[in-house]
Amino acid sequence: MKPVKSLLPASKWLLRITLLTWLLLQHGQTILALNYQSQGFYLALAFVLFGVLLFAGGFTSKPSLTVVSGLLLSLLFAYTIYLGFVPRVTAVQVTHLLLLSVCLYFIASGNK
């Protein structure tokens, strides 16, 4: 069976929307608390900011905003995987690894 290539643009937008929605749901309350004293606030702010930029990068003709946002989100996800590393695999680690792979996909493909 041949792949359905006409679904590729819709799937990319669905990935962007889902990633942004997950980031807002996961980090929105931390940002709204406005606790400038904690590292968690700035980490959550960076996640949401780069998620919005990745989403906005889909509207531009050049892939640079998408690639840079994907790179920075990948680094943030790798950092959180490192921070939360435990000898056994947890659902949070698997979720972050899955989202890291989505960000790596946008680094590799840009806006194609």
C-alpha atoms as a printed R data frame, in Angstrom:
    type eleno elety resid chain resno      x      y      z
1   ATOM     1    CA   MET     A     1  0.000  0.000  0.000
2   ATOM     2    CA   LYS     A     2  1.327  3.450 -0.926
3   ATOM     3    CA   PRO     A     3  1.556  6.297  1.589
4   ATOM     4    CA   VAL     A     4 -1.013  9.086  1.397
5   ATOM     5    CA   LYS     A     5  1.255 12.062  0.788
6   ATOM     6    CA   SER     A     6 -1.615 14.530  0.652
7   ATOM     7    CA   LEU     A     7 -2.082 14.102  4.415
8   ATOM     8    CA   LEU     A     8  1.445 15.300  5.202
9   ATOM     9    CA   PRO     A     9  0.606 19.039  5.553
10  ATOM    10    CA   ALA     A    10 -2.387 18.267  7.766
11  ATOM    11    CA   SER     A    11 -0.317 15.973  9.954
12  ATOM    12    CA   LYS     A    12  2.388 18.624 10.383
13  ATOM    13    CA   TRP     A    13 -0.199 21.172 11.500
14  ATOM    14    CA   LEU     A    14 -1.742 18.626 13.825
15  ATOM    15    CA   LEU     A    15  1.692 18.028 15.361
16  ATOM    16    CA   ARG     A    16  2.183 21.780 15.824
17  ATOM    17    CA   ILE     A    17 -1.251 22.278 17.374
18  ATOM    18    CA   THR     A    18 -0.920 19.256 19.643
19  ATOM    19    CA   LEU     A    19  2.558 20.249 20.832
20  ATOM    20    CA   LEU     A    20  1.445 23.799 21.590
21  ATOM    21    CA   THR     A    21 -1.696 22.594 23.373
22  ATOM    22    CA   TRP     A    22  0.287 20.125 25.489
23  ATOM    23    CA   LEU     A    23  2.819 22.796 26.420
24  ATOM    24    CA   LEU     A    24  0.080 25.247 27.414
25  ATOM    25    CA   LEU     A    25 -1.753 22.641 29.476
26  ATOM    26    CA   GLN     A    26  1.428 21.406 31.122
27  ATOM    27    CA   HIS     A    27  3.067 24.774 31.862
28  ATOM    28    CA   GLY     A    28  0.233 27.308 31.770
29  ATOM    29    CA   GLN     A    29 -0.505 27.239 35.496
30  ATOM    30    CA   THR     A    30  3.178 27.707 36.332
31  ATOM    31    CA   ILE     A    31  3.343 30.785 34.126
32  ATOM    32    CA   LEU     A    32  0.108 32.239 35.500
33  ATOM    33    CA   ALA     A    33  1.437 31.877 39.056
34  ATOM    34    CA   LEU     A    34  4.111 34.486 38.143
35  ATOM    35    CA   ASN     A    35  6.693 33.163 40.581
36  ATOM    36    CA   TYR     A    36  9.753 34.950 39.237
37  ATOM    37    CA   GLN     A    37 11.919 33.475 41.975
38  ATOM    38    CA   SER     A    38 11.789 29.876 40.738
39  ATOM    39    CA   GLN     A    39 13.664 28.149 37.961
40  ATOM    40    CA   GLY     A    40 10.469 26.275 37.058
41  ATOM    41    CA   PHE     A    41  8.790 29.518 36.004
42  ATOM    42    CA   TYR     A    42 11.511 30.374 33.508
43  ATOM    43    CA   LEU     A    43 11.637 26.811 32.212
44  ATOM    44    CA   ALA     A    44  7.851 26.809 31.697
45  ATOM    45    CA   LEU     A    45  8.018 30.233 30.068
46  ATOM    46    CA   ALA     A    46 10.708 29.027 27.660
47  ATOM    47    CA   PHE     A    47  8.674 25.933 26.762
48  ATOM    48    CA   VAL     A    48  5.543 27.939 25.985
49  ATOM    49    CA   LEU     A    49  7.416 30.737 24.179
50  ATOM    50    CA   PHE     A    50  9.270 28.355 21.866
51  ATOM    51    CA   GLY     A    51  6.096 26.319 21.340
52  ATOM    52    CA   VAL     A    52  4.292 29.456 20.180
53  ATOM    53    CA   LEU     A    53  7.223 30.323 17.922
54  ATOM    54    CA   LEU     A    54  7.210 26.815 16.440
55  ATOM    55    CA   PHE     A    55  3.506 27.193 15.729
56  ATOM    56    CA   ALA     A    56  4.022 30.678 14.254
57  ATOM    57    CA   GLY     A    57  6.898 29.353 12.142
58  ATOM    58    CA   GLY     A    58  4.375 27.341 10.158
59  ATOM    59    CA   PHE     A    59  2.908 30.567  8.770
60  ATOM    60    CA   THR     A    60  6.226 31.848  7.428
61  ATOM    61    CA   SER     A    61  7.768 30.913  4.100
62  ATOM    62    CA   LYS     A    62 11.280 30.473  5.499
63  ATOM    63    CA   PRO     A    63 11.979 27.500  7.771
64  ATOM    64    CA   SER     A    64 14.420 29.276 10.098
65  ATOM    65    CA   LEU     A    65 11.882 30.109 12.858
66  ATOM    66    CA   THR     A    66 10.599 26.532 12.869
67  ATOM    67    CA   VAL     A    67 14.090 25.027 12.929
68  ATOM    68    CA   VAL     A    68 15.427 27.299 15.689
69  ATOM    69    CA   SER     A    69 12.300 26.838 17.823
70  ATOM    70    CA   GLY     A    70 12.462 23.079 17.315
71  ATOM    71    CA   LEU     A    71 16.135 23.061 18.300
72  ATOM    72    CA   LEU     A    72 15.540 25.050 21.477
73  ATOM    73    CA   LEU     A    73 12.519 22.925 22.413
74  ATOM    74    CA   SER     A    74 14.629 19.804 21.822
75  ATOM    75    CA   LEU     A    75 17.281 21.118 24.177
76  ATOM    76    CA   LEU     A    76 14.641 21.936 26.793
77  ATOM    77    CA   PHE     A    77 13.086 18.467 26.541
78  ATOM    78    CA   ALA     A    78 16.522 16.832 26.744
79  ATOM    79    CA   TYR     A    79 17.271 18.952 29.820
80  ATOM    80    CA   THR     A    80 14.025 17.951 31.538
81  ATOM    81    CA   ILE     A    81 14.669 14.291 30.714
82  ATOM    82    CA   TYR     A    82 18.103 14.698 32.282
83  ATOM    83    CA   LEU     A    83 16.687 16.438 35.369
84  ATOM    84    CA   GLY     A    84 14.023 13.805 35.926
85  ATOM    85    CA   PHE     A    85 16.204 10.795 35.154
86  ATOM    86    CA   VAL     A    86 15.628  7.783 37.359
87  ATOM    87    CA   PRO     A    87 16.946  4.244 36.796
88  ATOM    88    CA   ARG     A    88 13.497  2.978 35.828
89  ATOM    89    CA   VAL     A    89 11.561  4.357 32.875
90  ATOM    90    CA   THR     A    90  8.572  6.522 33.772
91  ATOM    91    CA   ALA     A    91  5.614  7.730 31.724
92  ATOM    92    CA   VAL     A    92  6.847 11.318 32.019
93  ATOM    93    CA   GLN     A    93 10.202 10.372 30.512
94  ATOM    94    CA   VAL     A    94  8.516  8.554 27.639
95  ATOM    95    CA   THR     A    95  6.216 11.539 27.021
96  ATOM    96    CA   HIS     A    96  9.168 13.924 26.974
97  ATOM    97    CA   LEU     A    97 11.056 11.579 24.665
98  ATOM    98    CA   LEU     A    98  8.096 11.457 22.287
99  ATOM    99    CA   LEU     A    99  7.845 15.258 22.270
100 ATOM   100    CA   LEU     A   100 11.610 15.479 21.780
101 ATOM   101    CA   SER     A   101 11.214 13.343 18.655
102 ATOM   102    CA   VAL     A   102  8.483 15.687 17.370
103 ATOM   103    CA   CYS     A   103 10.821 18.651 17.847
104 ATOM   104    CA   LEU     A   104 13.641 16.806 16.079
105 ATOM   105    CA   TYR     A   105 11.248 16.168 13.204
106 ATOM   106    CA   PHE     A   106 10.671 19.920 12.831
107 ATOM   107    CA   ILE     A   107 14.408 20.561 12.981
108 ATOM   108    CA   ALA     A   108 14.931 18.076 10.152
109 ATOM   109    CA   SER     A   109 12.006 19.043  7.943
110 ATOM   110    CA   GLY     A   110 11.425 22.732  8.635
111 ATOM   111    CA   ASN     A   111  8.367 23.979  6.738
112 ATOM   112    CA   LYS     A   112  8.481 21.567  3.794
